[in-house]
Structures are given as structure tokens and as C-alpha cells.
Coordinates of C-alpha atoms in Angstrom, one line a residue:
Chain A
M1 CA 116.4 122.9 147.7
T2 CA 117.1 124.4 144.5
I3 CA 120.4 125.7 143.5
G4 CA 120.4 129.5 143.8
Q5 CA 120.2 131.6 140.6
A6 CA 123.4 133.5 141.4
K7 CA 125.5 130.5 142.4
R8 CA 124.5 128.6 139.2
S9 CA 127.8 127.4 137.7
W10 CA 128.7 127.3 134.0
S11 CA 128.3 123.5 133.8
A12 CA 124.7 123.8 135.2
R13 CA 124.0 126.5 132.7
F14 CA 125.1 124.1 129.8
V15 CA 122.8 121.3 131.1
V16 CA 119.8 123.6 130.4
L17 CA 121.3 125.4 127.4
I18 CA 122.2 122.3 125.2
P19 CA 118.8 120.7 125.0
Y20 CA 117.1 124.1 125.0
V21 CA 119.0 125.2 121.9
W22 CA 118.5 121.9 120.3
L23 CA 114.7 122.0 120.7
L24 CA 114.5 125.7 119.7
A25 CA 116.4 125.0 116.4
L26 CA 114.8 121.6 115.6
F27 CA 111.3 121.8 117.1
L28 CA 110.2 125.5 117.4
A29 CA 112.0 127.1 114.4
P30 CA 110.6 124.5 112.0
F31 CA 107.1 125.5 112.9
A32 CA 107.9 129.1 112.2
I33 CA 109.0 128.0 108.9
V34 CA 105.9 126.0 108.3
A35 CA 103.7 129.0 109.3
K36 CA 105.7 131.2 106.8
I37 CA 105.5 128.8 103.9
S38 CA 101.8 128.2 104.5
L39 CA 101.5 132.0 103.4
S40 CA 103.5 131.5 100.2
Q41 CA 102.6 130.5 96.7
T42 CA 103.5 127.5 94.8
A43 CA 106.2 127.9 92.3
L44 CA 107.9 125.8 89.7
A45 CA 111.3 126.2 91.3
Q46 CA 113.6 124.6 93.8
P47 CA 112.4 125.0 96.6
P48 CA 108.9 124.9 95.0
Y49 CA 107.4 128.0 96.7
Q50 CA 107.8 131.8 96.6
P51 CA 108.5 134.5 97.8
L52 CA 111.8 133.5 99.3
L53 CA 113.1 135.6 102.2
D54 CA 116.2 137.4 101.0
L55 CA 117.9 138.7 104.2
A56 CA 120.8 140.1 102.2
A57 CA 118.4 142.7 100.8
G58 CA 117.7 144.1 104.3
W59 CA 114.7 146.1 105.2
H60 CA 113.6 146.5 101.6
G61 CA 113.8 142.7 101.1
L62 CA 111.7 142.1 104.2
K63 CA 109.1 144.5 103.0
D64 CA 109.0 143.0 99.5
F65 CA 108.7 139.6 101.2
A66 CA 105.9 140.6 103.5
A67 CA 104.0 142.1 100.6
H68 CA 103.8 138.8 98.7
L69 CA 102.5 136.8 101.6
S70 CA 98.8 135.9 101.4
F71 CA 96.1 133.8 103.1
D72 CA 95.1 132.3 99.8
N73 CA 96.0 128.7 100.8
Y74 CA 93.8 129.1 104.0
A75 CA 91.0 130.5 101.9
M76 CA 91.4 127.6 99.6
L77 CA 91.3 125.1 102.4
G78 CA 88.1 126.7 103.7
S79 CA 86.3 126.8 100.4
D80 CA 87.1 123.3 99.1
W81 CA 84.9 120.5 100.4
L82 CA 87.6 117.9 100.0
Y83 CA 89.6 119.5 102.9
W84 CA 86.5 119.8 105.2
L85 CA 85.6 116.2 104.5
S86 CA 89.1 115.2 105.3
Y87 CA 89.0 117.1 108.7
L88 CA 85.7 115.6 109.6
K89 CA 86.7 112.2 108.8
S90 CA 89.8 112.5 111.1
L91 CA 87.6 113.8 113.9
Q92 CA 85.1 111.0 113.3
V93 CA 87.7 108.3 113.3
A94 CA 89.6 109.7 116.3
A95 CA 86.3 110.1 118.3
I96 CA 84.7 106.7 117.4
S97 CA 88.0 104.9 118.0
T98 CA 88.5 106.5 121.4
I99 CA 85.0 105.4 122.4
I100 CA 85.8 101.8 121.3
L101 CA 89.1 102.0 123.1
L102 CA 87.4 102.9 126.2
I103 CA 84.9 100.2 125.9
I104 CA 87.6 97.6 125.4
G105 CA 90.3 99.1 127.5
Y106 CA 88.3 99.8 130.7
P107 CA 87.3 96.3 131.5
M108 CA 90.9 95.2 130.7
A109 CA 92.4 97.8 132.9
Y110 CA 89.9 97.0 135.7
G111 CA 90.7 93.3 135.5
M112 CA 94.4 94.1 135.7
A113 CA 94.0 96.2 138.7
R114 CA 92.0 93.4 140.3
A115 CA 94.6 90.7 139.7
S116 CA 96.9 89.6 142.4
R117 CA 99.7 91.9 143.3
R118 CA 102.4 89.4 142.0
L119 CA 100.8 89.1 138.7
Q120 CA 100.3 92.7 138.0
P121 CA 103.8 93.7 136.9
M122 CA 103.8 90.9 134.5
L123 CA 100.3 92.0 133.0
V124 CA 101.7 95.6 132.6
M125 CA 104.7 94.3 130.8
L126 CA 102.5 92.2 128.5
V127 CA 100.5 95.3 127.7
V128 CA 103.6 97.4 127.1
L129 CA 105.5 94.9 125.0
P130 CA 103.6 95.4 121.8
F131 CA 104.4 99.1 122.1
W132 CA 108.1 98.2 121.7
T133 CA 107.5 96.3 118.6
S134 CA 107.3 98.3 115.3
F135 CA 104.0 100.2 114.7
L136 CA 104.3 99.5 111.0
I137 CA 104.8 95.8 111.7
R138 CA 101.7 95.6 113.9
V139 CA 99.6 97.4 111.1
Y140 CA 101.0 95.2 108.5
A141 CA 100.2 92.1 110.5
W142 CA 96.5 92.9 110.2
I143 CA 96.8 92.8 106.3
N144 CA 97.6 89.1 106.6
I145 CA 94.4 88.7 108.6
L146 CA 92.0 91.1 106.8
Q147 CA 93.0 90.6 103.1
H148 CA 90.6 89.0 100.6
D149 CA 92.0 85.4 101.0
G150 CA 93.1 86.2 104.5
L151 CA 92.6 84.4 107.8
L152 CA 89.4 86.3 108.8
N153 CA 87.4 85.4 105.7
E154 CA 88.8 81.8 105.7
A155 CA 87.7 81.4 109.4
L156 CA 84.2 82.9 108.7
L157 CA 83.7 80.9 105.6
R158 CA 84.5 77.7 107.4
L159 CA 82.1 78.6 110.2
Y160 CA 79.4 79.3 107.6
L161 CA 78.8 82.8 108.9
I162 CA 79.4 84.2 105.4
D163 CA 78.8 82.8 102.0
A164 CA 81.4 84.9 100.1
P165 CA 84.6 86.5 101.2
V166 CA 84.0 90.0 102.6
A167 CA 86.3 93.0 101.5
W168 CA 87.6 94.0 104.9
L169 CA 90.6 95.8 103.7
A170 CA 90.2 99.3 102.2
S171 CA 87.3 100.1 104.5
D172 CA 86.5 102.1 107.5
T173 CA 86.1 98.9 109.5
A174 CA 89.7 98.1 108.9
I175 CA 90.9 101.5 109.9
Y176 CA 89.0 101.2 113.2
I177 CA 90.4 97.7 113.8
G178 CA 93.9 99.0 113.1
V179 CA 93.6 102.2 115.3
V180 CA 92.1 100.3 118.3
Y181 CA 94.7 97.7 118.0
S182 CA 97.6 100.1 117.9
Y183 CA 96.4 102.5 120.5
L184 CA 95.1 100.0 123.1
P185 CA 98.2 100.2 125.4
F186 CA 97.9 104.0 125.4
M187 CA 94.4 103.6 126.8
V188 CA 94.9 100.7 129.2
L189 CA 98.0 102.0 130.9
P190 CA 96.6 105.4 132.3
L191 CA 93.3 103.6 133.1
Y192 CA 95.2 101.0 135.1
A193 CA 97.4 103.5 136.9
T194 CA 94.3 105.3 138.3
L195 CA 92.3 102.1 139.0
E196 CA 95.3 100.5 140.7
K197 CA 95.8 103.5 143.1
M198 CA 92.0 103.4 144.1
D199 CA 91.3 103.0 147.8
H200 CA 89.4 99.7 148.1
T201 CA 88.0 100.6 151.5
L202 CA 85.6 103.0 149.9
L203 CA 84.0 100.0 148.0
E204 CA 83.9 97.9 151.2
A205 CA 82.2 100.9 153.0
A206 CA 79.7 101.1 150.2
A207 CA 79.0 97.3 150.5
D208 CA 78.7 97.5 154.3
L209 CA 76.0 100.1 153.8
G210 CA 74.1 97.8 151.5
C211 CA 75.1 99.3 148.1
P212 CA 74.9 96.7 145.3
R213 CA 78.1 95.9 143.5
W214 CA 77.0 97.4 140.1
K215 CA 75.8 100.6 141.9
S216 CA 79.1 101.0 143.8
F217 CA 80.9 100.5 140.6
W218 CA 79.0 103.4 139.0
R219 CA 79.0 105.7 142.0
V220 CA 82.4 105.1 143.3
T221 CA 84.8 103.3 140.8
V222 CA 83.8 105.2 137.7
P223 CA 84.0 108.8 139.2
L224 CA 87.3 108.1 140.8
S225 CA 88.7 106.7 137.6
L226 CA 87.8 109.8 135.5
P227 CA 91.3 111.4 135.5
G228 CA 92.6 108.1 134.0
V229 CA 89.7 108.1 131.4
A230 CA 90.6 111.8 130.4
A231 CA 94.4 110.9 130.1
G232 CA 93.8 107.8 128.1
A233 CA 91.2 109.4 125.8
L234 CA 93.5 112.4 125.0
L235 CA 96.6 110.4 124.7
C236 CA 94.7 108.4 122.0
F237 CA 92.5 111.1 120.4
I238 CA 95.3 113.5 119.6
P239 CA 97.7 111.3 117.6
I240 CA 94.8 109.4 116.0
C241 CA 93.6 112.7 114.4
G242 CA 97.1 113.0 112.5
E243 CA 97.4 109.3 111.8
F244 CA 98.8 108.5 108.5
V245 CA 100.1 104.8 108.4
I246 CA 97.0 103.0 109.5
P247 CA 94.5 104.7 107.2
D248 CA 96.9 104.5 104.3
L249 CA 97.6 100.7 104.7
L250 CA 94.3 99.6 105.8
G251 CA 91.7 102.2 104.7
G252 CA 90.1 102.9 101.3
S253 CA 90.7 105.8 99.0
E254 CA 87.3 107.6 99.0
T255 CA 87.8 109.9 102.0
L256 CA 91.2 110.6 103.2
M257 CA 92.2 111.4 106.8
I258 CA 93.9 114.8 107.2
G259 CA 97.4 113.2 107.7
Q260 CA 96.9 111.4 104.3
T261 CA 95.7 114.6 102.6
L262 CA 98.9 116.4 104.0
W263 CA 101.0 113.5 102.7
T264 CA 99.4 113.6 99.3
E265 CA 99.7 117.4 98.8
F266 CA 103.3 117.1 99.7
F267 CA 104.6 114.0 98.0
S268 CA 102.2 113.6 95.1
N269 CA 101.1 117.2 94.3
R270 CA 104.4 118.8 95.5
D271 CA 102.3 121.7 96.8
W272 CA 104.5 122.6 99.8
P273 CA 102.4 125.8 100.7
V274 CA 99.1 124.0 100.9
A275 CA 100.7 121.1 102.8
S276 CA 102.1 123.6 105.3
A277 CA 98.6 125.3 105.5
I278 CA 97.1 121.9 106.4
A279 CA 99.7 121.3 109.0
V280 CA 99.0 124.7 110.7
A281 CA 95.3 124.1 110.5
L282 CA 95.7 120.6 112.0
L283 CA 97.8 122.0 114.9
G284 CA 95.1 124.6 115.6
L285 CA 92.5 121.8 115.8
L286 CA 94.7 119.7 118.2
L287 CA 95.6 122.7 120.4
V288 CA 92.1 122.5 121.9
P289 CA 92.4 119.0 123.5
I290 CA 96.1 119.6 124.3
V291 CA 95.3 122.8 126.3
F292 CA 92.4 121.0 127.9
Y293 CA 94.7 118.2 129.0
E294 CA 97.3 120.6 130.4
R295 CA 94.6 122.2 132.5
L296 CA 93.5 118.9 133.8
Q297 CA 97.1 117.9 134.6
Q298 CA 97.7 121.1 136.4
R299 CA 94.4 120.5 138.4
A300 CA 95.6 117.0 139.3
I301 CA 99.1 118.1 140.4
E302 CA 97.4 120.8 142.6
G303 CA 95.0 118.2 144.0
T304 CA 97.7 115.9 145.2
R305 CA 99.6 118.6 147.0
Chain B
M1 CA 89.7 92.1 152.7
R2 CA 90.2 92.8 149.0
R3 CA 88.0 90.9 146.5
G4 CA 89.8 88.7 144.1
P5 CA 89.3 89.0 140.3
S6 CA 85.9 87.8 139.0
L7 CA 85.4 85.6 136.0
F8 CA 84.5 88.7 134.0
N9 CA 87.7 90.4 135.0
V10 CA 89.7 87.4 133.9
T11 CA 88.0 87.1 130.7
A12 CA 88.4 90.9 129.8
V13 CA 92.2 90.7 130.5
A14 CA 92.6 87.4 128.6
L15 CA 90.6 88.6 125.6
G16 CA 92.4 91.9 125.5
L17 CA 95.8 90.3 125.6
A18 CA 94.7 87.8 122.9
F19 CA 93.7 90.8 120.7
L20 CA 97.1 92.3 121.3
Y21 CA 99.1 89.2 120.5
L22 CA 97.1 87.3 117.9
P23 CA 98.1 89.3 114.9
I24 CA 101.7 89.2 115.8
A25 CA 101.5 85.5 116.4
V26 CA 99.9 85.1 113.0
L27 CA 102.7 87.1 111.3
V28 CA 105.5 85.1 113.1
I29 CA 103.9 81.7 112.1
Y30 CA 103.4 82.7 108.5
S31 CA 107.0 83.8 108.1
F32 CA 107.8 80.1 108.4
N33 CA 105.2 79.1 105.9
A34 CA 106.5 77.4 102.8
S35 CA 103.6 78.6 100.7
R36 CA 103.3 82.0 99.3
L37 CA 99.5 82.2 100.0
V38 CA 98.4 83.1 103.5
T39 CA 95.6 80.7 103.6
I40 CA 97.5 77.7 102.5
W41 CA 99.8 76.1 105.0
G42 CA 102.6 74.6 103.0
G43 CA 104.7 73.3 105.9
W44 CA 107.5 74.8 108.0
S45 CA 110.3 76.4 106.0
L46 CA 113.0 78.9 106.2
H47 CA 112.6 79.8 102.5
W48 CA 111.6 83.3 103.0
Y49 CA 114.5 84.1 105.4
R50 CA 116.9 82.9 102.7
A51 CA 115.1 85.0 100.2
L52 CA 115.5 88.0 102.6
M53 CA 119.2 87.6 102.9
Q54 CA 119.5 87.8 99.0
D55 CA 117.3 90.9 99.0
T56 CA 120.3 93.4 99.0
A57 CA 118.1 96.5 99.0
M58 CA 116.4 95.2 102.2
V59 CA 119.6 94.3 103.9
Q60 CA 121.1 97.7 103.1
A61 CA 118.0 99.4 104.5
A62 CA 118.2 97.5 107.6
W63 CA 121.9 98.4 108.1
Q64 CA 121.1 102.1 107.4
S65 CA 118.3 102.0 110.0
L66 CA 120.4 100.4 112.6
R67 CA 123.3 103.0 112.1
I68 CA 120.6 105.8 112.4
A69 CA 118.8 104.3 115.4
A70 CA 122.2 103.8 117.2
L71 CA 123.4 107.3 116.6
S72 CA 120.1 109.1 117.3
A73 CA 119.3 107.0 120.4
T74 CA 122.7 108.0 121.8
A75 CA 122.3 111.7 121.1
A76 CA 118.7 111.6 122.3
T77 CA 119.8 109.9 125.6
V78 CA 122.3 112.7 126.3
L79 CA 119.9 115.5 125.4
G80 CA 117.0 113.8 127.2
T81 CA 118.9 113.1 130.3
L82 CA 120.1 116.8 130.4
S83 CA 116.5 118.0 129.9
A84 CA 115.3 115.8 132.7
V85 CA 118.1 117.0 135.1
A86 CA 117.3 120.7 134.1
L87 CA 113.5 120.1 134.7
T88 CA 113.9 118.4 138.1
R89 CA 117.0 120.0 139.7
Y90 CA 117.0 123.6 138.6
G91 CA 113.7 124.8 139.9
A92 CA 112.4 127.8 138.0
F93 CA 114.7 129.1 135.4
R94 CA 114.0 131.7 132.8
G95 CA 112.0 130.1 129.9
R96 CA 111.1 127.0 131.8
L97 CA 107.5 127.0 130.6
L98 CA 108.6 127.0 127.0
F99 CA 111.2 124.4 127.7
S100 CA 108.9 121.9 129.3
G101 CA 106.3 122.7 126.6
M102 CA 108.9 121.9 123.9
V103 CA 110.0 118.8 125.7
Y104 CA 106.5 117.2 126.0
A105 CA 104.8 118.5 122.8
P106 CA 106.6 115.9 120.4
L107 CA 105.0 113.1 122.5
V108 CA 101.6 113.8 121.1
M109 CA 102.5 115.7 118.0
P110 CA 101.2 114.0 114.8
E111 CA 104.3 112.8 113.0
V112 CA 103.2 114.3 109.7
I113 CA 103.6 117.8 111.2
T114 CA 107.0 117.1 112.8
G115 CA 108.3 115.4 109.6
L116 CA 107.1 118.3 107.4
S117 CA 108.5 121.0 109.6
L118 CA 111.8 119.4 109.9
L119 CA 112.0 118.9 106.2
L120 CA 111.1 122.5 105.5
L121 CA 113.9 123.5 108.1
F122 CA 116.5 121.5 106.2
V123 CA 115.4 122.9 102.9
A124 CA 115.5 126.5 104.2
L125 CA 119.0 125.9 105.5
G126 CA 120.1 124.3 102.3
I127 CA 121.3 121.1 104.0
D128 CA 121.6 118.0 101.8
R129 CA 119.0 115.4 103.1
G130 CA 120.1 111.9 103.9
F131 CA 121.7 109.9 106.8
W132 CA 122.4 113.0 109.0
T133 CA 119.1 114.8 108.6
V134 CA 117.2 111.6 109.5
A135 CA 119.3 111.1 112.5
A136 CA 118.8 114.7 113.7
A137 CA 115.0 114.3 113.2
H138 CA 114.9 111.1 115.2
T139 CA 117.0 112.6 117.9
T140 CA 114.4 115.4 118.3
L141 CA 111.6 113.0 118.3
T142 CA 113.0 110.5 120.8
M143 CA 114.7 112.8 123.3
C144 CA 111.4 113.7 124.9
F145 CA 110.6 109.9 125.6
V146 CA 114.1 109.7 127.3
T147 CA 113.2 112.8 129.2
V148 CA 110.0 111.3 130.4
I149 CA 111.6 108.1 131.7
V150 CA 114.7 109.7 133.3
H151 CA 112.5 112.5 134.8
S152 CA 110.2 109.8 136.6
R153 CA 113.4 108.2 138.1
L154 CA 114.9 111.5 139.1
V155 CA 111.7 112.5 140.8
G156 CA 111.4 109.1 142.6
F157 CA 114.8 108.9 144.4
D158 CA 116.1 110.4 147.6
R159 CA 117.4 113.9 147.1
G160 CA 119.2 113.6 150.5
L161 CA 122.0 111.6 149.0
E162 CA 122.9 114.5 146.6
E163 CA 122.6 117.1 149.3
A164 CA 124.8 115.2 151.7
A165 CA 127.5 115.0 149.2
M166 CA 127.2 118.7 148.3
D167 CA 127.1 119.6 152.0
L168 CA 130.4 117.6 152.4
G169 CA 131.9 119.8 149.8
C170 CA 131.6 117.8 146.6
P171 CA 131.3 120.0 143.6
P172 CA 128.0 119.6 141.6
L173 CA 129.4 117.9 138.5
R174 CA 131.2 115.3 140.6
T175 CA 128.0 114.8 142.6
F176 CA 126.2 114.2 139.5
L177 CA 128.8 111.8 138.1
T178 CA 129.3 109.8 141.3
I179 CA 125.9 109.9 143.0
T180 CA 123.1 110.8 140.6
L181 CA 124.3 109.0 137.5
P182 CA 124.7 105.5 138.9
L183 CA 121.2 105.8 140.5
I184 CA 119.4 106.8 137.3
A185 CA 121.5 104.5 135.1
P186 CA 118.6 101.9 134.7
A187 CA 116.3 104.6 133.5
I188 CA 119.0 106.0 131.1
A189 CA 119.5 102.5 129.6
A190 CA 115.7 102.1 129.3
G191 CA 115.4 105.5 127.6
W192 CA 118.2 104.6 125.1
M193 CA 116.4 101.3 124.3
L194 CA 113.1 103.1 123.7
A195 CA 114.7 105.7 121.6
F196 CA 116.5 103.0 119.5
A197 CA 113.2 101.1 119.1
L198 CA 111.3 104.2 118.1
S199 CA 113.9 105.3 115.5
L200 CA 113.9 101.8 114.0
D201 CA 110.2 102.0 113.7
D202 CA 109.6 105.5 112.4
L203 CA 108.2 105.7 108.9
V204 CA 106.6 109.1 108.5
I205 CA 109.3 111.4 109.8
A206 CA 112.1 109.5 108.0
S207 CA 110.0 109.6 104.7
F208 CA 110.0 113.4 105.0
T209 CA 113.6 114.0 106.0
T210 CA 115.4 111.3 104.0
G211 CA 117.3 111.9 100.8
P212 CA 118.7 109.8 98.0
G213 CA 120.7 106.8 99.2
A214 CA 119.4 106.8 102.7
T215 CA 116.3 104.5 102.5
T216 CA 115.5 103.2 106.0
L217 CA 114.0 99.8 106.7
P218 CA 110.5 101.0 107.5
I219 CA 110.4 103.1 104.2
R220 CA 111.5 99.9 102.3
I221 CA 109.0 97.7 104.1
Y222 CA 106.2 100.3 103.5
S223 CA 106.9 100.4 99.8
E224 CA 106.8 96.6 99.6
V225 CA 103.7 96.4 101.9
R226 CA 101.6 98.9 99.8
L227 CA 101.5 96.3 97.0
G228 CA 100.2 93.5 99.4
V229 CA 101.5 90.8 101.7
K230 CA 105.0 89.6 101.0
P231 CA 106.4 86.5 102.9
E232 CA 109.9 88.2 102.9
V233 CA 108.4 91.0 104.9
N234 CA 106.8 88.6 107.3
A235 CA 110.3 87.2 107.8
I236 CA 112.0 90.5 108.4
C237 CA 109.2 91.6 110.7
T238 CA 109.8 88.3 112.8
I239 CA 113.5 89.1 113.1
M240 CA 112.7 92.6 114.4
I241 CA 110.1 91.3 116.8
A242 CA 112.7 88.6 118.1
I243 CA 115.4 91.4 118.7
V244 CA 112.8 93.6 120.6
A245 CA 111.5 90.7 122.7
F246 CA 115.2 89.6 123.5
G247 CA 116.0 93.2 124.5
T248 CA 113.1 93.6 126.6
I249 CA 113.5 90.4 128.4
V250 CA 117.3 91.2 129.0
S251 CA 116.5 94.7 130.3
S252 CA 113.7 93.5 132.7
L253 CA 116.0 90.9 134.1
L254 CA 118.6 93.5 134.6
A255 CA 116.1 95.9 136.2
K256 CA 114.9 93.0 138.6
R257 CA 118.5 92.3 139.6
G258 CA 119.1 96.1 140.2
A259 CA 115.9 96.1 142.4
V260 CA 117.1 93.1 144.4
R261 CA 120.5 94.7 145.0
R262 CA 119.0 98.0 146.1
E263 CA 116.7 96.3 148.5
R264 CA 119.6 94.3 149.9
E265 CA 121.6 97.6 150.3
A266 CA 118.6 99.3 151.9
A267 CA 118.2 96.4 154.3
L268 CA 121.9 96.5 155.1
G269 CA 121.7 100.3 155.6
A270 CA 118.8 99.9 158.1
A271 CA 120.7 97.1 160.0
V272 CA 123.8 99.4 160.4

């Protein structure tokens, strides 16, 4: 039962209105401003861009403002190799990390779903707990291990696996380690949720009909867990694309990920219009998987009805 | 019969959990290391904790962060709970699609975009940046997490209780306060804690929206960490991990007690 449109009281209206207005003002309106500034020019002023919209000047001011907008920043992004490399690097890191996450996360989620019913809540909690501790701390923890005189080099030297310390930090390897480490719970939990709900009688039926275990895994378990795979992959892929902290602390300085490029344009170069244009372009890039995910969710909801 | 876990299953879970916890364990252990070097163990010591207490900039940043986290988590809990109620109880209202989009988008939005857009908003409005702008930004970020948690609880419980109260002439607001709110209280508490933890953790959005005099703990830690490992940072990280672990254990115990009580009440209800 839903409360009728006409009977809706004022208090009910407020319930919707307060968060609605908050999100419109602090989530949607800022995007409009970013889009606007991405069409502006850099200026040596405070704020460091022009033209400024002068609402007091009325229609004339608006026309004047519109005349000065340009797509120069986007043209610049498109023509400069630096930005292309940066985008490609983000996509590459996100794609490879997501694949590694699947390879590590799937057996883990599968094992959790197989554990005894009493043990499962505890295992879930153990996977969730790192998510509650600071992201920054968890990335920083790896510096202790990966630095030149860190624990990894020390251990490998002691085991005679390497002759001289390896420079783990400031490399792509370090980025992958940091990303996989930080996002593992995001991959394991959706996978576990689908695997745990799976109907085990299907596997028994397959076994009764003489299907070997590896084959029933490929033909039954894997197809049934695909919604979890999609959810986990997108939950990881999208935020990894815009990641800043991990590549900045663990990665090198040759090729920056797009989040770092945005950060540098904004904080070091003080080029607000270009930083805004990067943000708009990144958003456009991420819209593809987000829309894809929405579709998938919609289909899943319709499927359960 | 259901097959038990194989050796492979057990190994996969054990290795995965070891991967998740090893770096944190290393960090905690080395915060008690008397030596400055990571590879050299100089014996147990509280030296870096004492050094931390004397680092006034770090202590101030921690205080600033705690205040921002408490304020923004509270605001986010109110807004997030309202959104969850709106999404579950009001059916189709005008602009619902946009609303649910705005509620869930920040969950996956890269922080650099959210941070930049909020900063540009504050600049456009001519607001001085500092404590309040960071708190408002964190409220916007964390309210969607609260919404998700409260939403799942609201979907999960028996609507019949609310409908019964309303049928007996209880006004909607009073129904919400006396029936719904106590039932979703555990989810609201969990939402507040998650919002608090996320605000305490955030570096990127705070860096964009902060101003002079409002350095938060992550910003401070970040500027120290960029120059390499510092044992004092290990110490403050250990303190933060201890607080989070304590909070999580307490809340899970509370949740368990609540579940036991609910079960008992249900059993009682069935008996009557």
C-alpha cells in the first residue's frame, strides 16, 4: 500500500523534499558548474577563470557570457597525447586489476559460500572489517612492505630469491598490489552473495547424472554466479578508473592515471577549466559501465518478480 | 547432502584473509618498534606514541577530523534516513528517478570529481572554505551510504505493523516515531558509524573543499606519508584501527543481542 498522492501530508512532503533539495544543491548543481567552467578560459584572477556569469546584467550579460564560452579545453584534451595516455592508463589499470580481483576473489567467495553456516557470518565480517579501516592507512601499510629496505625485499633476500633489493615502489606492480588489496572486499562480497544463494540441488542433479565436478562447476556454478561477477567487476572497475590515492602513493611518475592528472591540473597548475574538462570527460567515460550496470540491475529485479 | 568445503576452498579463504590482514598487522607491530628503520627490530617501545602526543599539528588535525566526522555523520544519518523512507514508503512520486539516481550515484562516483565539483560550487557561491564546507561535502558523500543501509532494513521488515497502527488511527508521524523508528534503529546506528568512519577516512574530497586552518587528519597523514614511512604515522594509524575495531565489535555484539531479543519476541508472539 502506498500513501495516496492527494492524502500526502505536509510532513510526508518534507521527508522527500529535504534530502531532495540537499542533493540538488550539493550534488547536481555542482556538476552544472563543472560543465560550465570546463567551457571557460584560464585567467589570472580570483577565481582563476573567465568569463564570469553576471546575472545582474540580465539578458545582455547572459548573451555576453555565452559568446565567450568555447570548447578549446576539450580540443586541447583531444590533441595532447598526455591526456590520452592518462585515460588509457586508467582504463588499463582498472581492467587488469578487475581481472586479478576476479581471479583472487572468486575462489575466496566460493570457499566462503562452502563454509559451514555458523562460520559464514564471521567470514563475511572478516572481509568487511578492512573496509571500515581507513583507505589511506591500508595503502600506506603497503609502503612499509614495498619500500627499498622494506619487508618484501628483506624476505626475498633472506630466501636468496633475489640478489639485490628490487624497486617495488613507484612502479605499476605496486599500483596493482595496492588496488587489488583495497578493492578485494568490493569483489568478494557481491560474488559471495550470489554463490551463497545458489541452489545446491542443481549440482547434486548434475553429479547424479554423471557430470564430473569440474564440468558441473563450469556449466552450472559459473553461469549462475554471473550476476555477482558483473556486480563485483563494475563496483571495482568504476572507482578504480578515477583512483587518486593509490597511484599517487605507490605508483611512479612517468604515466599518471586520470585522477592524478586532474589533481595536478587543479592543485599544481591551477588550471581550473582544464581540470573541469577532465572531470566531464572522465564522467562521460564512466557513464558507459554505469548505464550498463543499471540495465543489469533492472533485469535482475524483473527476473526475481 | 551439501558437500563440505574442500582443502582448496579452505586454502583460498585463508590466503585471501591473510592478504587482507597481513599489511595491517605489519603496520600495527611496527608502530611499537623502537627502531626508526622498518627492517630492524629494536624491541617493543611506546616511543612513537609519545612522539605523536607532542606533535601538536597532528593532534589538532585529529581533533578537527573527529568534529567534522561527528557533525557530518549526524547530518548524513538524518538525510539518509529520510531518503530511505522516501524511497521505500512513498511509491512513485514526481522526480523519483532523478532522486534515486542522485542518491546512488555518489557511491561509485570517483572522489576527484565529487571534490572538484563541490569546491567549484563553494567558490561560485563565495563561501569561505574550512570546517563547514568539508562537513557539508562529507554529508553529501556519506548520506548515500546511510540510505543504502537503512533502505535494506526498511525493505526487510513487516509492513503489516505500520499498516495496523495506521488502520487503528495512528497518525503517520506518530506511527513512524513509535513503530518504524525503533525497528530500523540498528540500521540507523550502523549507518551513522559507517558515515563517521568514511568521513574520518576521506582525503580527496577534504583536500578539495578545505581551507586555511581546517587541516583534517588524512590530509596531515598524506603530507607526511608522501615523504616516506614515519613511525609516528604507524602509531596514529594503529590508534585509528583500534578505534574502528572496537566500534565494530561493540556494534556487532549489540546487533546480536537485538537479534536474540527479536527472536524471543517472535517466539513469544507465536506462543500467544
